[in-house]
Amino acid sequence: MYYIINLAMKKIIITFLISIILTSNVSAGTDGENDLSKNSKTVKDCFESLNRGSFALNQGLDKVILKPVARAYRGLPSPVRTGTSNALTNLSSLITIPNNVLQGEFKTAGINTGRFAINTTIGILGIFNVADKMNFPEYEKEDYGQTLGVWGVGTGCYLVLPVLGPSTVRDTAGSFINVLGGDPWYNASTHGNNEFLDESDYILTKTLTAVDFRANNLETIENLEKNSMDFYASVKSLYLQNRQRKIMNTNATIEVIYRGNEGDWEEIENQ
Amino acid sequence: MSAKKVLTTISSLIIFFSCVGNAHSIEPDVFVQSTVNRAAKTLSGNLSKNERIEKLKEIAKETVDIRGIGLYSLGAYRNDLNDDQKKKYEKAFEHYFLKSFSSRLAEYSNPEIEVVSKKKINKNYTMVNSLLVATESRPAVKIDWRVYTKNPENLLIRDLIIEGLSLARTQKEEFASIINSNDGDIDALLKNLNNFSNK
């Protein structure tokens, strides 16, 4: 009992410390102004040399491991890939639902709970997307990094994490919340104390998520790399745009895409 | 000639000339669909890769505002250019853009794009929403087209937004990164553009 209380206290203290660090980052870095009101140019690349080093390492790992595995995965029959992808998306609901609640999106939380219940039972562990056939609204993944963004926490510096890829200080903190009790799937598989699941199941699902993403984007990434003069800068731009769009919870509206950039289009009218 | 006949003739002439005037104006969604169809026809035809690339370049020159995108991509740096640099930049950017655009597209064979809707942003721009239809190997992709409508008789594409990610903005941030990592030297960007085009 004492151990559990101690562990819970430890988690609360770590979460509190992360919140303090991020909140002070907002005040110092943005004069207290919500980061979303500015464009992605304000995201500083404070550790660029280090980031470029990690980026090169990740490219090497991608070339040797992830890309060949993704190609092999692509060779599997389409229903197998679709089923895997569906099951992984269904599992991600376990993080999405608490984040819907934390962002005050109670209706969406209810819909996603219904979707999860139907797909897990009738859809056999999410392999079949039955909810989709029942015309449920389009599913949007949420995570703790996005919730911190919605709460007005600043992005912090841009980071490239070895193996894990592009991130920011805020998104990295969000990922820590997963392993501090925020991800029910992590809790059940790693600390669940049951005979059906263990840590390897969690690692397997995370690995499969990465392989599935890579397999879906083989040509796109190859094309982008081939046609970029600075591939690192292109990936950084795309990552930050994508996060900005997700935090705004909108589907590519013009206000989000050109936030802070619209003036550029107006300016070139006169040149 | 009676007054009635004169009025009818004048009205007919007004209608005729207004129709002639609008003969080449085209709705942005129709413009995008026809551009896509032209590109798809090129990609699915029995052409060699080089022939495809040349044909795609022609389509791009007619339908994309290459100069406008080039100036946008420079961001605030465009104000620092002298006339000579501006001329050199516009030339280098056009070569870079056409090579990048055509080689990106040349990889695809018979892409099926359906225009879904359009939304007027302001008097100069309309966003056309479309969907790249899913295939066995990849899911469907949402593609939005920012169409410059200032001259209704000569519509031009200024940006592609793929799944919410703007290609023009990505390019602008890439260019800024190159200039910044060369201490603000725009000539370094010119050198990179020329190297890319000569690859």
PDB file of C-alpha atoms in Angstrom, chain B residues 35-147:
ATOM      1  CA  THR B  35      -5.579  20.516 -65.078  1.00  0.00           C
ATOM      2  CA  VAL B  36      -5.628  17.242 -63.166  1.00  0.00           C
ATOM      3  CA  ASN B  37      -7.149  15.446 -66.140  1.00  0.00           C
ATOM      4  CA  ARG B  38      -4.428  16.813 -68.423  1.00  0.00           C
ATOM      5  CA  ALA B  39      -1.719  15.648 -66.027  1.00  0.00           C
ATOM      6  CA  ALA B  40      -3.382  12.234 -65.563  1.00  0.00           C
ATOM      7  CA  LYS B  41      -3.613  11.787 -69.340  1.00  0.00           C
ATOM      8  CA  THR B  42       0.105  12.548 -69.635  1.00  0.00           C
ATOM      9  CA  LEU B  43       0.984  10.140 -66.849  1.00  0.00           C
ATOM     10  CA  SER B  44      -1.109   7.273 -68.160  1.00  0.00           C
ATOM     11  CA  GLY B  45      -0.109   7.690 -71.812  1.00  0.00           C
ATOM     12  CA  ASN B  46       2.528   5.709 -73.659  1.00  0.00           C
ATOM     13  CA  LEU B  47       5.273   8.276 -73.215  1.00  0.00           C
ATOM     14  CA  SER B  48       8.854   7.834 -72.103  1.00  0.00           C
ATOM     15  CA  LYS B  49       9.809   9.283 -68.708  1.00  0.00           C
ATOM     16  CA  ASN B  50      11.564  12.266 -70.349  1.00  0.00           C
ATOM     17  CA  GLU B  51       8.594  12.975 -72.607  1.00  0.00           C
ATOM     18  CA  ARG B  52       6.297  12.838 -69.585  1.00  0.00           C
ATOM     19  CA  ILE B  53       8.498  15.287 -67.707  1.00  0.00           C
ATOM     20  CA  GLU B  54       8.561  17.746 -70.621  1.00  0.00           C
ATOM     21  CA  LYS B  55       4.783  17.536 -71.003  1.00  0.00           C
ATOM     22  CA  LEU B  56       4.257  18.078 -67.257  1.00  0.00           C
ATOM     23  CA  LYS B  57       6.542  21.110 -67.373  1.00  0.00           C
ATOM     24  CA  GLU B  58       4.372  22.590 -70.123  1.00  0.00           C
ATOM     25  CA  ILE B  59       1.235  22.059 -68.037  1.00  0.00           C
ATOM     26  CA  ALA B  60       2.912  23.645 -64.992  1.00  0.00           C
ATOM     27  CA  LYS B  61       4.013  26.719 -66.968  1.00  0.00           C
ATOM     28  CA  GLU B  62       0.426  27.286 -68.083  1.00  0.00           C
ATOM     29  CA  THR B  63      -1.385  26.611 -64.822  1.00  0.00           C
ATOM     30  CA  VAL B  64       0.965  27.456 -61.927  1.00  0.00           C
ATOM     31  CA  ASP B  65       2.022  30.928 -60.800  1.00  0.00           C
ATOM     32  CA  ILE B  66       5.704  29.987 -60.601  1.00  0.00           C
ATOM     33  CA  ARG B  67       6.920  33.572 -60.137  1.00  0.00           C
ATOM     34  CA  GLY B  68       4.398  34.221 -57.332  1.00  0.00           C
ATOM     35  CA  ILE B  69       5.319  31.010 -55.493  1.00  0.00           C
ATOM     36  CA  GLY B  70       8.998  31.894 -55.880  1.00  0.00           C
ATOM     37  CA  LEU B  71       8.503  35.296 -54.256  1.00  0.00           C
ATOM     38  CA  TYR B  72       6.351  33.798 -51.481  1.00  0.00           C
ATOM     39  CA  SER B  73       8.984  31.127 -50.796  1.00  0.00           C
ATOM     40  CA  LEU B  74      11.617  33.806 -50.171  1.00  0.00           C
ATOM     41  CA  GLY B  75       9.628  35.252 -47.269  1.00  0.00           C
ATOM     42  CA  ALA B  76      10.956  38.525 -45.884  1.00  0.00           C
ATOM     43  CA  TYR B  77      14.264  37.986 -47.724  1.00  0.00           C
ATOM     44  CA  ARG B  78      12.600  39.052 -50.998  1.00  0.00           C
ATOM     45  CA  ASN B  79      12.855  42.666 -49.807  1.00  0.00           C
ATOM     46  CA  ASP B  80      16.651  42.377 -49.565  1.00  0.00           C
ATOM     47  CA  LEU B  81      17.166  41.433 -53.219  1.00  0.00           C
ATOM     48  CA  ASN B  82      18.604  43.892 -55.704  1.00  0.00           C
ATOM     49  CA  ASP B  83      17.295  43.826 -59.288  1.00  0.00           C
ATOM     50  CA  ASP B  84      20.106  41.617 -60.537  1.00  0.00           C
ATOM     51  CA  GLN B  85      19.640  39.096 -57.723  1.00  0.00           C
ATOM     52  CA  LYS B  86      15.875  39.136 -58.242  1.00  0.00           C
ATOM     53  CA  LYS B  87      16.291  38.344 -61.935  1.00  0.00           C
ATOM     54  CA  LYS B  88      18.754  35.546 -61.194  1.00  0.00           C
ATOM     55  CA  TYR B  89      16.527  34.179 -58.428  1.00  0.00           C
ATOM     56  CA  GLU B  90      13.394  34.107 -60.580  1.00  0.00           C
ATOM     57  CA  LYS B  91      15.249  32.244 -63.330  1.00  0.00           C
ATOM     58  CA  ALA B  92      16.844  29.765 -60.908  1.00  0.00           C
ATOM     59  CA  PHE B  93      13.547  29.228 -59.081  1.00  0.00           C
ATOM     60  CA  GLU B  94      11.656  28.478 -62.283  1.00  0.00           C
ATOM     61  CA  HIS B  95      14.181  25.802 -63.283  1.00  0.00           C
ATOM     62  CA  TYR B  96      14.148  24.362 -59.777  1.00  0.00           C
ATOM     63  CA  PHE B  97      10.357  24.386 -59.538  1.00  0.00           C
ATOM     64  CA  LEU B  98       9.762  22.753 -62.909  1.00  0.00           C
ATOM     65  CA  LYS B  99      12.277  20.023 -62.214  1.00  0.00           C
ATOM     66  CA  SER B 100      10.970  19.361 -58.723  1.00  0.00           C
ATOM     67  CA  PHE B 101       7.303  19.481 -59.800  1.00  0.00           C
ATOM     68  CA  SER B 102       7.657  17.243 -62.828  1.00  0.00           C
ATOM     69  CA  SER B 103       9.881  14.652 -61.192  1.00  0.00           C
ATOM     70  CA  ARG B 104       7.510  14.425 -58.198  1.00  0.00           C
ATOM     71  CA  LEU B 105       4.565  13.765 -60.478  1.00  0.00           C
ATOM     72  CA  ALA B 106       6.362  11.573 -63.011  1.00  0.00           C
ATOM     73  CA  GLU B 107       6.629   8.814 -60.385  1.00  0.00           C
ATOM     74  CA  TYR B 108       2.864   8.368 -60.300  1.00  0.00           C
ATOM     75  CA  SER B 109       0.999   6.411 -62.911  1.00  0.00           C
ATOM     76  CA  ASN B 110      -2.624   7.231 -63.604  1.00  0.00           C
ATOM     77  CA  PRO B 111      -3.497   9.090 -60.387  1.00  0.00           C
ATOM     78  CA  GLU B 112      -7.243   9.497 -59.951  1.00  0.00           C
ATOM     79  CA  ILE B 113      -8.187  12.841 -58.425  1.00  0.00           C
ATOM     80  CA  GLU B 114     -11.786  13.883 -57.817  1.00  0.00           C
ATOM     81  CA  VAL B 115     -12.684  17.514 -57.168  1.00  0.00           C
ATOM     82  CA  VAL B 116     -15.086  17.573 -54.235  1.00  0.00           C
ATOM     83  CA  SER B 117     -15.896  21.213 -53.414  1.00  0.00           C
ATOM     84  CA  LYS B 118     -14.630  24.785 -53.493  1.00  0.00           C
ATOM     85  CA  LYS B 119     -14.598  27.741 -51.098  1.00  0.00           C
ATOM     86  CA  LYS B 120     -13.952  31.358 -51.988  1.00  0.00           C
ATOM     87  CA  ILE B 121     -11.480  32.820 -49.485  1.00  0.00           C
ATOM     88  CA  ASN B 122     -11.500  36.398 -50.779  1.00  0.00           C
ATOM     89  CA  LYS B 123     -11.693  38.213 -54.121  1.00  0.00           C
ATOM     90  CA  ASN B 124      -8.265  36.880 -55.146  1.00  0.00           C
ATOM     91  CA  TYR B 125      -8.352  33.295 -53.922  1.00  0.00           C
ATOM     92  CA  THR B 126     -10.508  30.186 -53.998  1.00  0.00           C
ATOM     93  CA  MET B 127      -9.629  26.892 -52.322  1.00  0.00           C
ATOM     94  CA  VAL B 128     -10.600  23.840 -54.345  1.00  0.00           C
ATOM     95  CA  ASN B 129     -10.885  20.622 -52.337  1.00  0.00           C
ATOM     96  CA  SER B 130     -10.127  17.301 -53.973  1.00  0.00           C
ATOM     97  CA  LEU B 131      -9.402  13.689 -53.118  1.00  0.00           C
ATOM     98  CA  LEU B 132      -6.661  11.456 -54.492  1.00  0.00           C
ATOM     99  CA  VAL B 133      -8.524   8.163 -54.646  1.00  0.00           C
ATOM    100  CA  ALA B 134      -7.089   5.289 -52.565  1.00  0.00           C
ATOM    101  CA  THR B 135      -5.264   2.416 -54.228  1.00  0.00           C
ATOM    102  CA  GLU B 136      -4.206  -1.031 -53.030  1.00  0.00           C
ATOM    103  CA  SER B 137      -0.937   0.365 -51.715  1.00  0.00           C
ATOM    104  CA  ARG B 138      -1.964   3.676 -50.146  1.00  0.00           C
ATOM    105  CA  PRO B 139      -4.966   5.298 -48.478  1.00  0.00           C
ATOM    106  CA  ALA B 140      -6.948   8.202 -49.988  1.00  0.00           C
ATOM    107  CA  VAL B 141      -5.246  11.602 -49.743  1.00  0.00           C
ATOM    108  CA  LYS B 142      -6.976  14.997 -49.355  1.00  0.00           C
ATOM    109  CA  ILE B 143      -5.500  17.613 -51.663  1.00  0.00           C
ATOM    110  CA  ASP B 144      -6.566  21.266 -51.597  1.00  0.00           C
ATOM    111  CA  TRP B 145      -5.585  23.749 -54.304  1.00  0.00           C
ATOM    112  CA  ARG B 146      -5.116  27.440 -53.619  1.00  0.00           C
ATOM    113  CA  VAL B 147      -6.214  29.056 -56.870  1.00  0.00           C
TER     114      VAL B 147
END
